[in-house]
mmCIF file of C-alpha atoms in Angstrom:
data_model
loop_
_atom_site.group_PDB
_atom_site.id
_atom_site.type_symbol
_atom_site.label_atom_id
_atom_site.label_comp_id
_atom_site.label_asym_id
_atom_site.label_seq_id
_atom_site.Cartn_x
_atom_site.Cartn_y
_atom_site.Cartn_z
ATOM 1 C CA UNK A 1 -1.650 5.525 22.902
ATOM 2 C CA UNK A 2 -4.335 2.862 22.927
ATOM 3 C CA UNK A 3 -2.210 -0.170 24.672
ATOM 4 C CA UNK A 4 1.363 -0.619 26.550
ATOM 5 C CA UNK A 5 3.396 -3.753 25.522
ATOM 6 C CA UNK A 6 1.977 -6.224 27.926
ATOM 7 C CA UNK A 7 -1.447 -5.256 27.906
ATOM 8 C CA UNK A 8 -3.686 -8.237 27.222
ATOM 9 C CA UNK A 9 -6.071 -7.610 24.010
ATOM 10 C CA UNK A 10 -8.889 -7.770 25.867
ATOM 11 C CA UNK A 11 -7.450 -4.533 27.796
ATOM 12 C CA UNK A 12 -6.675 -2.356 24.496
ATOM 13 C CA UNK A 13 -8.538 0.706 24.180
ATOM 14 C CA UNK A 14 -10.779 0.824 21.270
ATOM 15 C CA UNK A 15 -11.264 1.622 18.509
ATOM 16 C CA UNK A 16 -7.730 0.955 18.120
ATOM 17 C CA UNK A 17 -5.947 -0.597 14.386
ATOM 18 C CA UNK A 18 -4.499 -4.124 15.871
ATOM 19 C CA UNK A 19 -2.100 -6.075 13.756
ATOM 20 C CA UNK A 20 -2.082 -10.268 14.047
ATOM 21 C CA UNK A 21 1.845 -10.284 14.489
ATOM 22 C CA UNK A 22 1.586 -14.282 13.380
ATOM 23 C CA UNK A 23 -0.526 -13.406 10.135
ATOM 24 C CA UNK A 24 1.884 -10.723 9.215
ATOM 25 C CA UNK A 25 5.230 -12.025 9.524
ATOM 26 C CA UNK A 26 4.088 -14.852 7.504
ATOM 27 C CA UNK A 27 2.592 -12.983 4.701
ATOM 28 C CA UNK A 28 6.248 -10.420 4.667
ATOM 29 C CA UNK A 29 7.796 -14.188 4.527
ATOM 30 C CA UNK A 30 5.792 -15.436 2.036
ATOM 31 C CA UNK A 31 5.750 -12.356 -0.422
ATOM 32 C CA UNK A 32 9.886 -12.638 -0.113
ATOM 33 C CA UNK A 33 9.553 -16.727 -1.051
ATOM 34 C CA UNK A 34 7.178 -16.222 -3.515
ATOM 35 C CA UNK A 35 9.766 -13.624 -5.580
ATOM 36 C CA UNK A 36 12.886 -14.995 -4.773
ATOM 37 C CA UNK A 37 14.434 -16.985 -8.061
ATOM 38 C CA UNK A 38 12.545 -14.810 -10.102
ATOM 39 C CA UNK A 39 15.081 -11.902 -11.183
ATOM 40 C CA UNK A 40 13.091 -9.277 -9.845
ATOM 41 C CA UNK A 41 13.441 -7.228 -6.900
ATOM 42 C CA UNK A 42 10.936 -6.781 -4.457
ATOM 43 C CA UNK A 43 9.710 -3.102 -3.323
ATOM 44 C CA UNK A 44 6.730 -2.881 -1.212
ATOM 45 C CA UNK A 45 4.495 0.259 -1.208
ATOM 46 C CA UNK A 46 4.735 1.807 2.384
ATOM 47 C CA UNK A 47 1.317 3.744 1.545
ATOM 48 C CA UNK A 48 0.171 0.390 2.962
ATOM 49 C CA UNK A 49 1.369 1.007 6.378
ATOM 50 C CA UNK A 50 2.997 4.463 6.617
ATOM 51 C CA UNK A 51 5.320 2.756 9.516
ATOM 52 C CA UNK A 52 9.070 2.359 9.274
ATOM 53 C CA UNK A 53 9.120 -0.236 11.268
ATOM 54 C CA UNK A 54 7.264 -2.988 9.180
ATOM 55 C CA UNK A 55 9.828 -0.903 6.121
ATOM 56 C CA UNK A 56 12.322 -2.416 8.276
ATOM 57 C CA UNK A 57 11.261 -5.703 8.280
ATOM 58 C CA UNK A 58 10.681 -6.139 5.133
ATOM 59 C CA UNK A 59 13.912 -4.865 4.040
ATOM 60 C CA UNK A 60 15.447 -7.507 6.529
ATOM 61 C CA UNK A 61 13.720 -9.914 4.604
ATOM 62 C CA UNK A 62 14.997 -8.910 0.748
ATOM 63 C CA UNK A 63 13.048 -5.700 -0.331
ATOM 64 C CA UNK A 64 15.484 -3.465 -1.805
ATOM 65 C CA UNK A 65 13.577 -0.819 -0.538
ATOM 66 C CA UNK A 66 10.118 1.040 -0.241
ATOM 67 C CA UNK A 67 7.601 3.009 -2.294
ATOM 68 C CA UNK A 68 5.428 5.666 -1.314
ATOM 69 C CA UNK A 69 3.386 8.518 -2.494
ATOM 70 C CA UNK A 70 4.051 11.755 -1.459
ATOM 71 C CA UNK A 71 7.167 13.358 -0.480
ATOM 72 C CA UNK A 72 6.406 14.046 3.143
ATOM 73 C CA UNK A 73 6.424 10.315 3.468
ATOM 74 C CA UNK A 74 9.069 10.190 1.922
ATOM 75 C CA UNK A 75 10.616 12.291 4.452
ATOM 76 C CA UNK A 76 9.337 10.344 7.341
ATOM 77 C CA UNK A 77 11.114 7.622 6.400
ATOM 78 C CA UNK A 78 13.821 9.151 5.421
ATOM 79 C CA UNK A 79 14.522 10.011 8.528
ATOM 80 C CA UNK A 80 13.678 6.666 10.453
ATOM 81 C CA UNK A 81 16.493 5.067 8.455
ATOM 82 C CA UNK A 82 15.375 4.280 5.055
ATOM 83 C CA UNK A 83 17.772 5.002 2.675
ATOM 84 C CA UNK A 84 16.224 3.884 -0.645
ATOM 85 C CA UNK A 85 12.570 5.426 -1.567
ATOM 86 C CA UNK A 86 10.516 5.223 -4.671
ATOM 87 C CA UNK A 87 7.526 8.038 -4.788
ATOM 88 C CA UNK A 88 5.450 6.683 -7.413
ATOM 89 C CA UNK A 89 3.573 9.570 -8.091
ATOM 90 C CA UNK A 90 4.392 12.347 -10.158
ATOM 91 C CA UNK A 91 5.432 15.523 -7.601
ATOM 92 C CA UNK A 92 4.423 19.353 -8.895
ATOM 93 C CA UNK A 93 5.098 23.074 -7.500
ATOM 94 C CA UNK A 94 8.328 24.465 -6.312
ATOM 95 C CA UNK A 95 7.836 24.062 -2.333
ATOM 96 C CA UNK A 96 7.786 20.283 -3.321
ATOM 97 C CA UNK A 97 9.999 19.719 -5.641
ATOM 98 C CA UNK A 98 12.634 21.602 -3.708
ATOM 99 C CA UNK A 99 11.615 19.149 -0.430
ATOM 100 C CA UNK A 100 12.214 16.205 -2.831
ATOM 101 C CA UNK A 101 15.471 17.474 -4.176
ATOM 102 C CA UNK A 102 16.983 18.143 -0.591
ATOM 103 C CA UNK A 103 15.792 14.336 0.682
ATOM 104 C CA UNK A 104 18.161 13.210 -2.621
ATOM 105 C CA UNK A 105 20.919 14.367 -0.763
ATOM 106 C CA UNK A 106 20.844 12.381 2.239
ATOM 107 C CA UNK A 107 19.152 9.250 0.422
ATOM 108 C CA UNK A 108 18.606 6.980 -2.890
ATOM 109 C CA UNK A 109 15.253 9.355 -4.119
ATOM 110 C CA UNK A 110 13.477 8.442 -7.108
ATOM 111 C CA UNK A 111 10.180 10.276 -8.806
ATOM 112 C CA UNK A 112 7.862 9.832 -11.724
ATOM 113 C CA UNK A 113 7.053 12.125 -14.406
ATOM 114 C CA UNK A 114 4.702 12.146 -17.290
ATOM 115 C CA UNK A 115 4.842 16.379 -18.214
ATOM 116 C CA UNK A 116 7.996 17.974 -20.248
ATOM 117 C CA UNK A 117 7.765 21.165 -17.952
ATOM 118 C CA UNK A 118 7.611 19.061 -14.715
ATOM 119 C CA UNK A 119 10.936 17.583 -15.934
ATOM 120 C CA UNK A 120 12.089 21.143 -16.491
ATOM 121 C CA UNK A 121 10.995 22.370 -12.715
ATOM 122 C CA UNK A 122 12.629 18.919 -11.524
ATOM 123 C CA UNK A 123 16.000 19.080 -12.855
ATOM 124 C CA UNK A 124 16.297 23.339 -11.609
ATOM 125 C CA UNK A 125 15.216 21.984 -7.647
ATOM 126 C CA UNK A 126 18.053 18.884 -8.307
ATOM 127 C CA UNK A 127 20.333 21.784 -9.840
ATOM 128 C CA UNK A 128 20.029 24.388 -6.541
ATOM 129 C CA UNK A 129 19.926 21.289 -4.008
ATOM 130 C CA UNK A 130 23.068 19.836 -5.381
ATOM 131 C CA UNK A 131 21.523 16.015 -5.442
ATOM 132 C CA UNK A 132 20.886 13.751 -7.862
ATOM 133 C CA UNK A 133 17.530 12.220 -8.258
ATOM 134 C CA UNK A 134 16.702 9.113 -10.505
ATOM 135 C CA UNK A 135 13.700 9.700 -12.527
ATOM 136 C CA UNK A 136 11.166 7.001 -14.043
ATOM 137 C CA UNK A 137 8.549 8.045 -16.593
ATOM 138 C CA UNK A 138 5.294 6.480 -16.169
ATOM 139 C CA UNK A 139 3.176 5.056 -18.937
ATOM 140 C CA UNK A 140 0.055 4.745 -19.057
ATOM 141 C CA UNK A 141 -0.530 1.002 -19.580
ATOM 142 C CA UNK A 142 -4.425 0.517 -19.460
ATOM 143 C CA UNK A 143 -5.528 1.987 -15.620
ATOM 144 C CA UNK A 144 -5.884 5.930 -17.522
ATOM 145 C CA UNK A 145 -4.738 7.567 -14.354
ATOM 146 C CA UNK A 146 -1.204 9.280 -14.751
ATOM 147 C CA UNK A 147 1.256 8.478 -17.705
ATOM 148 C CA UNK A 148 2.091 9.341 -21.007
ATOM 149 C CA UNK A 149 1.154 6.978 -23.446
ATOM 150 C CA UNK A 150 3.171 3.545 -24.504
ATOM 151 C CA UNK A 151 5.706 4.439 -27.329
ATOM 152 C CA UNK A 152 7.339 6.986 -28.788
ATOM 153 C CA UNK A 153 5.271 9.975 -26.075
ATOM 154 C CA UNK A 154 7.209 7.928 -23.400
ATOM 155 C CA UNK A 155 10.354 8.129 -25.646
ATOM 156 C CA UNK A 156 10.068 11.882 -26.233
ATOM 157 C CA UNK A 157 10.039 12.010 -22.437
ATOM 158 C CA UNK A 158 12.915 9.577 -21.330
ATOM 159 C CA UNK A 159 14.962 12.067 -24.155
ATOM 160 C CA UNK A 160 13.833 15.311 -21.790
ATOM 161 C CA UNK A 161 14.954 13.434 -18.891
ATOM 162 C CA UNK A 162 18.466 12.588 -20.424
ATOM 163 C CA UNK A 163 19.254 15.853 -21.208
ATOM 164 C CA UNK A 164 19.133 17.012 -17.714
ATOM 165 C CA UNK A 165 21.666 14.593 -16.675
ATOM 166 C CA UNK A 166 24.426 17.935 -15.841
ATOM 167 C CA UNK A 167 21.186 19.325 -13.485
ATOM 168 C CA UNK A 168 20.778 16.061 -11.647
ATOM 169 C CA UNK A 169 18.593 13.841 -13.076
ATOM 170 C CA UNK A 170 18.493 10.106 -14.029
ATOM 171 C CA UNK A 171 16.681 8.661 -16.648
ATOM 172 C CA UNK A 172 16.115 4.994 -14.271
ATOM 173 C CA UNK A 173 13.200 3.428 -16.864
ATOM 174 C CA UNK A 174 9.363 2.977 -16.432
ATOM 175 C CA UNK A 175 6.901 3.329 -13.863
ATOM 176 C CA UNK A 176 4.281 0.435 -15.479
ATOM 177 C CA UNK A 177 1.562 0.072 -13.143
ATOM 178 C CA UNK A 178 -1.586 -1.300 -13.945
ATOM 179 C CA UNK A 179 -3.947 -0.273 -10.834
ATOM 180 C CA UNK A 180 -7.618 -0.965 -12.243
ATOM 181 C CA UNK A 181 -6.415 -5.087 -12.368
ATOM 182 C CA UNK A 182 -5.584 -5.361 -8.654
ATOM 183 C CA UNK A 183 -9.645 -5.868 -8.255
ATOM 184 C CA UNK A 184 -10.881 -7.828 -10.950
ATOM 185 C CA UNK A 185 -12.558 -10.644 -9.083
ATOM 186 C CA UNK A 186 -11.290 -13.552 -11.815
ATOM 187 C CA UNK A 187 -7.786 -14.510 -12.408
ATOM 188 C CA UNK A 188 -8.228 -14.494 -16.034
ATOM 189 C CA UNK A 189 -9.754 -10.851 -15.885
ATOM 190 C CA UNK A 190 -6.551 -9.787 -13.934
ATOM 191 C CA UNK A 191 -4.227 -11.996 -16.506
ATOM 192 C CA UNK A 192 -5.745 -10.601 -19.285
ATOM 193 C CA UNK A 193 -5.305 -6.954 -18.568
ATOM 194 C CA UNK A 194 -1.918 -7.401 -17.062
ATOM 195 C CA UNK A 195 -1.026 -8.980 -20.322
ATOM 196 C CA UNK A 196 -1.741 -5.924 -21.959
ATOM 197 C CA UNK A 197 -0.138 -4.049 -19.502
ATOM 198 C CA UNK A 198 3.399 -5.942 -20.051
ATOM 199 C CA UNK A 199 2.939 -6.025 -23.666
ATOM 200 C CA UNK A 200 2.732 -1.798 -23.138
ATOM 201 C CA UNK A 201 5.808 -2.250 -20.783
ATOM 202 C CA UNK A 202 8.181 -4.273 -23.646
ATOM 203 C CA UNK A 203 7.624 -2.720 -26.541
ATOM 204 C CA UNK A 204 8.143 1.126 -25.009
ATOM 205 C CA UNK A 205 11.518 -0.415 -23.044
ATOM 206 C CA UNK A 206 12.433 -2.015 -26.683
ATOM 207 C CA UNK A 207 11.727 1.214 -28.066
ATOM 208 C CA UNK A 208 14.217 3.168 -25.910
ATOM 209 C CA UNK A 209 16.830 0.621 -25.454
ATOM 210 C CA UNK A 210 17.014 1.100 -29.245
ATOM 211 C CA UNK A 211 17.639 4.655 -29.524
ATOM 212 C CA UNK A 212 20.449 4.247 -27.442
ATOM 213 C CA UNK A 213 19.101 4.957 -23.949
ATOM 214 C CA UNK A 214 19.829 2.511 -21.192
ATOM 215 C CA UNK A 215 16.129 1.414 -19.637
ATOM 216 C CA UNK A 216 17.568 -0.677 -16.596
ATOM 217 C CA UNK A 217 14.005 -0.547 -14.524
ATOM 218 C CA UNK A 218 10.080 -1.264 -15.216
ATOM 219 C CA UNK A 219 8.858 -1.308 -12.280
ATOM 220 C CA UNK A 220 4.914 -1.695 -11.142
ATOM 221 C CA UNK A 221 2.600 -4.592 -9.742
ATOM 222 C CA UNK A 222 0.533 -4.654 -6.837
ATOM 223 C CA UNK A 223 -0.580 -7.336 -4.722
ATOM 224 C CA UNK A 224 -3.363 -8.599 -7.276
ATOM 225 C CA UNK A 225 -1.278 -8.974 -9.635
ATOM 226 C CA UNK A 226 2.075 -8.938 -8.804
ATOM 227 C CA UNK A 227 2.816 -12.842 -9.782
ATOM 228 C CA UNK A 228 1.802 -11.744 -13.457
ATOM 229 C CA UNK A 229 4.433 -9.444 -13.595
ATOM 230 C CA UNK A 230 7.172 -11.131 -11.860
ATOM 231 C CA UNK A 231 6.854 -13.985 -14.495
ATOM 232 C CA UNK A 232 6.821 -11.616 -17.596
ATOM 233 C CA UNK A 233 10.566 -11.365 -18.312
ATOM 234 C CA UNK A 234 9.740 -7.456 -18.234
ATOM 235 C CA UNK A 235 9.418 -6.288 -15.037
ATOM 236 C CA UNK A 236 12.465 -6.050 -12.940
ATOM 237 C CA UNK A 237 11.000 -4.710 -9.740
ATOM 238 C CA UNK A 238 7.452 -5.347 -7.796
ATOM 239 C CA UNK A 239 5.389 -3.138 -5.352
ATOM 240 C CA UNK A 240 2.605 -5.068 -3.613
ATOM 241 C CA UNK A 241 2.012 -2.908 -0.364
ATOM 242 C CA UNK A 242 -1.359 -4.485 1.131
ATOM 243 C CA UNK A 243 0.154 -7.970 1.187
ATOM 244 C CA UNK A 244 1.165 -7.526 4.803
ATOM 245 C CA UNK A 245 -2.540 -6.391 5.956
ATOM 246 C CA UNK A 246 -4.938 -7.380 3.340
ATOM 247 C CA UNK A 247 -8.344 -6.212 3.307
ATOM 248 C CA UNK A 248 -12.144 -7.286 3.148
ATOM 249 C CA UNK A 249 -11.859 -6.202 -0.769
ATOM 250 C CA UNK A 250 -8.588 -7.978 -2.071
ATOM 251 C CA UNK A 251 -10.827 -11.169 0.213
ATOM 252 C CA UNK A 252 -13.241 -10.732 -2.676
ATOM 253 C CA UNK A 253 -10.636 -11.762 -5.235
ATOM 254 C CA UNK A 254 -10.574 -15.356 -6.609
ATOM 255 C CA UNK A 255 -7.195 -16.979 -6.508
ATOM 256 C CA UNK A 256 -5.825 -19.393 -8.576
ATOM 257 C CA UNK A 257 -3.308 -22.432 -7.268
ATOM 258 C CA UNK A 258 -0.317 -20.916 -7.999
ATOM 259 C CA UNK A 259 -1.406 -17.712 -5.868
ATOM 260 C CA UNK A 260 -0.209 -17.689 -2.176
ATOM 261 C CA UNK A 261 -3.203 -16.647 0.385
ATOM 262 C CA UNK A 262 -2.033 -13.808 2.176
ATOM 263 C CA UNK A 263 -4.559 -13.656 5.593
ATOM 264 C CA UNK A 264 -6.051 -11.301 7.089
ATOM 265 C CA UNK A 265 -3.746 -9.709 9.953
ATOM 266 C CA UNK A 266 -5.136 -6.301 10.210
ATOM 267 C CA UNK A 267 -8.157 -5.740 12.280
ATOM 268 C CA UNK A 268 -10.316 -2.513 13.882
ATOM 269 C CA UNK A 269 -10.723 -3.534 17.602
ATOM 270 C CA UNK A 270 -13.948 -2.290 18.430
ATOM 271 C CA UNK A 271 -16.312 -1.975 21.418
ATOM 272 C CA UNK A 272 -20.121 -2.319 21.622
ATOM 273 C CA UNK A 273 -21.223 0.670 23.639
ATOM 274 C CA UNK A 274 -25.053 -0.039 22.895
ATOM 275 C CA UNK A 275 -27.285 -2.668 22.391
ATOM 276 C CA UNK A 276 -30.647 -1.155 22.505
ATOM 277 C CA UNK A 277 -32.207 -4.343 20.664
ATOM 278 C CA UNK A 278 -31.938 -7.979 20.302
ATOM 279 C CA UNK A 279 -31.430 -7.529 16.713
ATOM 280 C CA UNK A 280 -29.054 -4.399 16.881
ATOM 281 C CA UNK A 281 -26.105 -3.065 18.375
ATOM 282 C CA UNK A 282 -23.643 -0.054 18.489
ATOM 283 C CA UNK A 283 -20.018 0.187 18.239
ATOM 284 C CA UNK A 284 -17.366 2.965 19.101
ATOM 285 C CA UNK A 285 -15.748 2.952 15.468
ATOM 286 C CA UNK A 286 -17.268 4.197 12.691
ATOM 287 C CA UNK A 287 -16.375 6.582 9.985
ATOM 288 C CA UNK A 288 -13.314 8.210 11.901
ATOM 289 C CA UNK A 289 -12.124 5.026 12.524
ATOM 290 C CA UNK A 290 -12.332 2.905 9.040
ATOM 291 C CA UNK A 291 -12.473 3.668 5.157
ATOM 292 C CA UNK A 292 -15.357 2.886 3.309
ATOM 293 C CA UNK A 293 -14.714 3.847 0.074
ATOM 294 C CA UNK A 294 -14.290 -0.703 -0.370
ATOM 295 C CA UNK A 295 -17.323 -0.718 1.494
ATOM 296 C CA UNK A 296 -18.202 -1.334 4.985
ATOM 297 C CA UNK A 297 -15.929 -3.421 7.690
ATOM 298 C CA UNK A 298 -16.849 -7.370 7.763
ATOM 299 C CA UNK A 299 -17.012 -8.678 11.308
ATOM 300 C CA UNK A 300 -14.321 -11.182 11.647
ATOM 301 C CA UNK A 301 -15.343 -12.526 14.804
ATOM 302 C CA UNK A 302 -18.707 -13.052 14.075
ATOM 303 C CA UNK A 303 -19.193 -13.139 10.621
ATOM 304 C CA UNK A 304 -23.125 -13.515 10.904
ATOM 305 C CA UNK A 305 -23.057 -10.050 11.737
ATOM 306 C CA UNK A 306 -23.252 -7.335 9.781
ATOM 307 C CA UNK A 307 -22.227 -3.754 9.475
ATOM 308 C CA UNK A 308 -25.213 -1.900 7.924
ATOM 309 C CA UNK A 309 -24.310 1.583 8.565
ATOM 310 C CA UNK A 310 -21.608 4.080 9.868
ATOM 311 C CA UNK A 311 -21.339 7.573 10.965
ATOM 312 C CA UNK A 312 -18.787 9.700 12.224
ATOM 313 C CA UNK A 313 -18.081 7.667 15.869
ATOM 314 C CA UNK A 314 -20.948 4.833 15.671
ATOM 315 C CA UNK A 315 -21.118 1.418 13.543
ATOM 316 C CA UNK A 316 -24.359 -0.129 13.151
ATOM 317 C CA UNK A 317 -24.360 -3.919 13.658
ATOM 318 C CA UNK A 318 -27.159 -6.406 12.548
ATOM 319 C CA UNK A 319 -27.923 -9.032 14.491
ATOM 320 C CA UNK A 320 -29.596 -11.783 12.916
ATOM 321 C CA UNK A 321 -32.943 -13.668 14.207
ATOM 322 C CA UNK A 322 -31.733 -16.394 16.384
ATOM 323 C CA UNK A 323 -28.302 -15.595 17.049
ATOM 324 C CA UNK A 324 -26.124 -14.969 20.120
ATOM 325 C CA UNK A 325 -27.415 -11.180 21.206
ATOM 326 C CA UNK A 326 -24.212 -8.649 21.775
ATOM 327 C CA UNK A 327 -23.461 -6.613 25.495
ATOM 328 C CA UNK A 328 -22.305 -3.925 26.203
ATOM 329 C CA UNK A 329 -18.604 -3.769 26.624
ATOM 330 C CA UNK A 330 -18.292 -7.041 24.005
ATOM 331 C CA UNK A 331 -14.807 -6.732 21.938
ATOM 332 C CA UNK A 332 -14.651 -7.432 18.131
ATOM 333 C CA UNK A 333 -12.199 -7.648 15.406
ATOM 334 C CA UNK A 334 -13.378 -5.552 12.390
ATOM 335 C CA UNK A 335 -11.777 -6.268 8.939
ATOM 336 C CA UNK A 336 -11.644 -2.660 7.119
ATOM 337 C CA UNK A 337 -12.746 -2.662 3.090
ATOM 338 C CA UNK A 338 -9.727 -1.093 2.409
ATOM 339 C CA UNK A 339 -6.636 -0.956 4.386
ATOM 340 C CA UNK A 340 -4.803 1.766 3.320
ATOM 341 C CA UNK A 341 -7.193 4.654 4.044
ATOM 342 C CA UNK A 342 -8.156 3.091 7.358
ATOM 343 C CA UNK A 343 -4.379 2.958 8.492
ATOM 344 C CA UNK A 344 -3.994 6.554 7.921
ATOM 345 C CA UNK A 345 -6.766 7.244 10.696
ATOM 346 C CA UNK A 346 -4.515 5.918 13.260
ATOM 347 C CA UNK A 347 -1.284 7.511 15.300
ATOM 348 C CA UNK A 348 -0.330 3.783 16.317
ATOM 349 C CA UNK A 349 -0.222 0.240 14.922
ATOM 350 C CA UNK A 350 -0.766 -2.354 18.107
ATOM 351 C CA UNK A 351 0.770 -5.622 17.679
ATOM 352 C CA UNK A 352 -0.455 -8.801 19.012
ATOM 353 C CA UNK A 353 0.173 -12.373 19.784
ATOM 354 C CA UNK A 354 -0.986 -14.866 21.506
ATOM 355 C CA UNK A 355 -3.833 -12.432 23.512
ATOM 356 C CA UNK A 356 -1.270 -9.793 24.764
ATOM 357 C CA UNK A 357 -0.056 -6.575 23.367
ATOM 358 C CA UNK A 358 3.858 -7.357 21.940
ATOM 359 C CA UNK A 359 4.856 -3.885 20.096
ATOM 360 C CA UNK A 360 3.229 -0.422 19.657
ATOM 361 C CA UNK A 361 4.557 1.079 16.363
ATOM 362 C CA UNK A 362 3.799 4.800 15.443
ATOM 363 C CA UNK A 363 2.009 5.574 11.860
ATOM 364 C CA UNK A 364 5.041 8.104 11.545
ATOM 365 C CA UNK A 365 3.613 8.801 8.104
ATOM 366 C CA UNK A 366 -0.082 9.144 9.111
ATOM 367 C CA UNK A 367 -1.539 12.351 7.098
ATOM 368 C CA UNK A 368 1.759 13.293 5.162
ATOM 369 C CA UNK A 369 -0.355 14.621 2.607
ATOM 370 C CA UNK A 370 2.270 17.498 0.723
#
C-alpha cells in the first residue's frame, strides 16, 4: 500500500494513482445534475475505476447501477454490495457463461449478445443455474465493433432471445453505443455521428415494439457524448464511466456551452530519481505505471514539461531552455492519456484533500480479465 490515511501527499510512495477527492465528488455531482429531469437513468461504466467504492457513491447519488466488462468484474462487485450490473460486452465459452449465470442468482445481471448460438449457450447456463438473466442485443450503430446490424438482424435476434424466456432469459432492449464519437475533437463531429447513432437506435426499437415485443431499454453513451443521447427522446439509460477521472485525451475535446467541464482529478504521483542534465530528468513511472495507448502523460504541475519517452520503470522528462531545472526527490502530478488502462495498473486508489492522504480504496477489480 503506497500511503496510510493521514499521510501528507508529499509522504505517498510513488508512483502511486492519486485521486483529487474535491475534483471528483464534484464531477459524480455534476454528472447526477446534469441528467436529472431528463427521463433517463444514469449508469456509469465501472471499467473506469474497477473500485466499489466510488460504485457506491455514485449510486448514493442516483445511478441505478453500474456497467462493466467482463464477468469477473462483475463478480467483484458483486460481492462488495452491488446488486445491479450491466456487462456490456458480449460473454462466450461455457466456464463463463456458467460464472455469469450463477452471479444472476444473487444479483440484477444483465449481458449483450449479437450471435444466435451465443443466445443458445446463454439461455442452457441460465437453465442449469436456475437464474434469470436480462439480455440486451447490441447494434451496431456506426463504431463497427460488436453488434448486429440496425433493423430487422437485431429483430431476428430480440425473437431468439424471447423464445428462451422458460430457460431464463430476458429480452431488456438495445445495447446502442456509439464508441468511435467519444473522441471526435468538434462538437458537431460528435453531434453528427451520434445523430446517426440515435436515428439507428429508433427505428430498430420502432421496429420491435411493432412486432409485438416490449423494448423497455436503449441504453449506451459515454462521457463524450452522453448529453446527445440523454436529449434524444431514445435513450433511456446513460454510461459515461471516465467522467469521475477524466484524462489528458477527453482534455483534447472541444466543448460546447451547454457541456459541463468535468476536471481533471486523477493523477500519477511520480518521483524524479535522476536528473543527469539541466535539460532532462528521470522519473520512477513509466510504462508499468501509465497507458499510452492516448499517448504519453501531460505534466500537470508543470505543464512546460514534457514527457518524451517511457519504458518499463523510467519516464523521460524535457526540460525546456530557461526553465526551473528538476532534483532529485521532486514530486509531480502526471495526468495519464487514458484513464482506464492506467487504473488497472494499480492495487489501490489514494485519495486526497487538502495535502493529506483521506481514504485508500482497493482496485478490487484490477486485472479481472475472464
Amino acid at each position: 500500500m503506497p500511503a496510510q490515511v493521514g499521510d501528507r501527499l508529499a509522504d505517498v510512495d510513488t508512483p502511486a494513482l492519486i485521486i483529487d477527492l474535491v475534483a471528483f465528488e464534484r464531477n459524480i455531482a455534476a454528472m447526477a445534475e446534469a441528467v436529472r429531469g431528463k427521463g433517463v437513468r444514469l449508469r456509469p461504466h465501472a471499467k473506469s475505476h474497477k473500485c466499489p467504492e466510488i460504485a457506491r457513491r455514485q449510486i448514493a447519488q442516483g445511478a441505478i447501477g453500474i456497467c462493466c466488462q467482463k464477468v469477473g468484474e462483475a463478480e467483484a462487485f458483486v460481492a462488495a454490495g452491488i446488486t445491479d450490473v450491466l456487462v456490456t460486452n458480449e460473454i462466450v465459452g461455457g466456464h463463463k457463461l456458467a460464472r455469469l449465470a450463477a452471479l444472476a442468482r444473487s444479483a440484477s445481471i444483465g449481458v449483450l449478445v449479437d450471435d444466435p448460438g451465443n443466445v443458445v449457450e446463454l439461455a442452457k447456463a441460465a437453465a442449469h443455474a436456475g437464474s434469470t438473466i436480462e439480455v440486451l442485443v447490441e447494434v451496431d450503430v456506426g463504431a463497427h465493433r460488436c453488434g448486429v446490424a440496425p433493423g430487422a438482424p437485431a429483430l431476428e435476434l430480440a425473437r431468439a432471445v424471447a423464445s428462451h424466456a422458460a430457460a431464463g432469459l430476458r429480452f431488456r432492449g438495445l445495447q446502442a453505443y456509439q464508441g468511435a464519437a467519444q473522441h471526435l475533437r468538434r462538437p458537431a463531429e460528435r453531434r453528427a455521428t451520434i445523430l446517426r447513432a440515435v436515428e439507428c437506435a429508433r427505428d430498430t426499437k420502432v421496429l420491435i415494439e411493432g412486432a409485438g415485443m416490449a423494448c423497455p431499454t436503449v441504453t449506451g453513451a459515454g462521457t463524450g457524448t452522453y448529453l446527445l443521447e440523454g436529449n434524444s427522446g431514445v435513450y433511456t439509460e446513460l454510461q459515461p464511466g471516465s467522467y469521475i477521472f477524466m484524462d489528458a485525451d477527453y482534455g483534447r475535446n472541444e466543448l460546447n456551452s451547454s457541456e459541463p467541464v468535468f476536471a481533471q482529478s486523477l493523477y500519477v504521483w511520480t518521483t524524479v530519481m535522476s536528473a543527469p542534465a539541466a535539460d532532462r530528468a528521470i522519473v520512477d513511472a513509466g510504462l508499468k505505471a501509465f497507458a499510452v495507448d492516448s499517448g504519453l502523460p501531460l505534466v500537470a504541475d508543470r505543464p512546460e514539461l514534457e514527457c518524451t519517452k517511457a519504458s518499463d520503470e523510467h519516464g523521460v522528462l524535457q526540460v525546456p531552455i530557461g526553465a526551473e531545472k528538476l532534483r532529485v526527490g521532486d514530486k509531480l502530478r502526471l495526468v495519464p492519456g487514458h484513464c482506464d488502462p492506467t487504473v488497472n495498473l494499480y492495487d489501490w486508489l489514494v485519495g486526497v484533500r487538502g495535502g493529506q492522504v483521506e481514504c485508500v480504496w482497493p482496485v478490487s477489480a484490477r486485472g479481472a480479465l475472464l
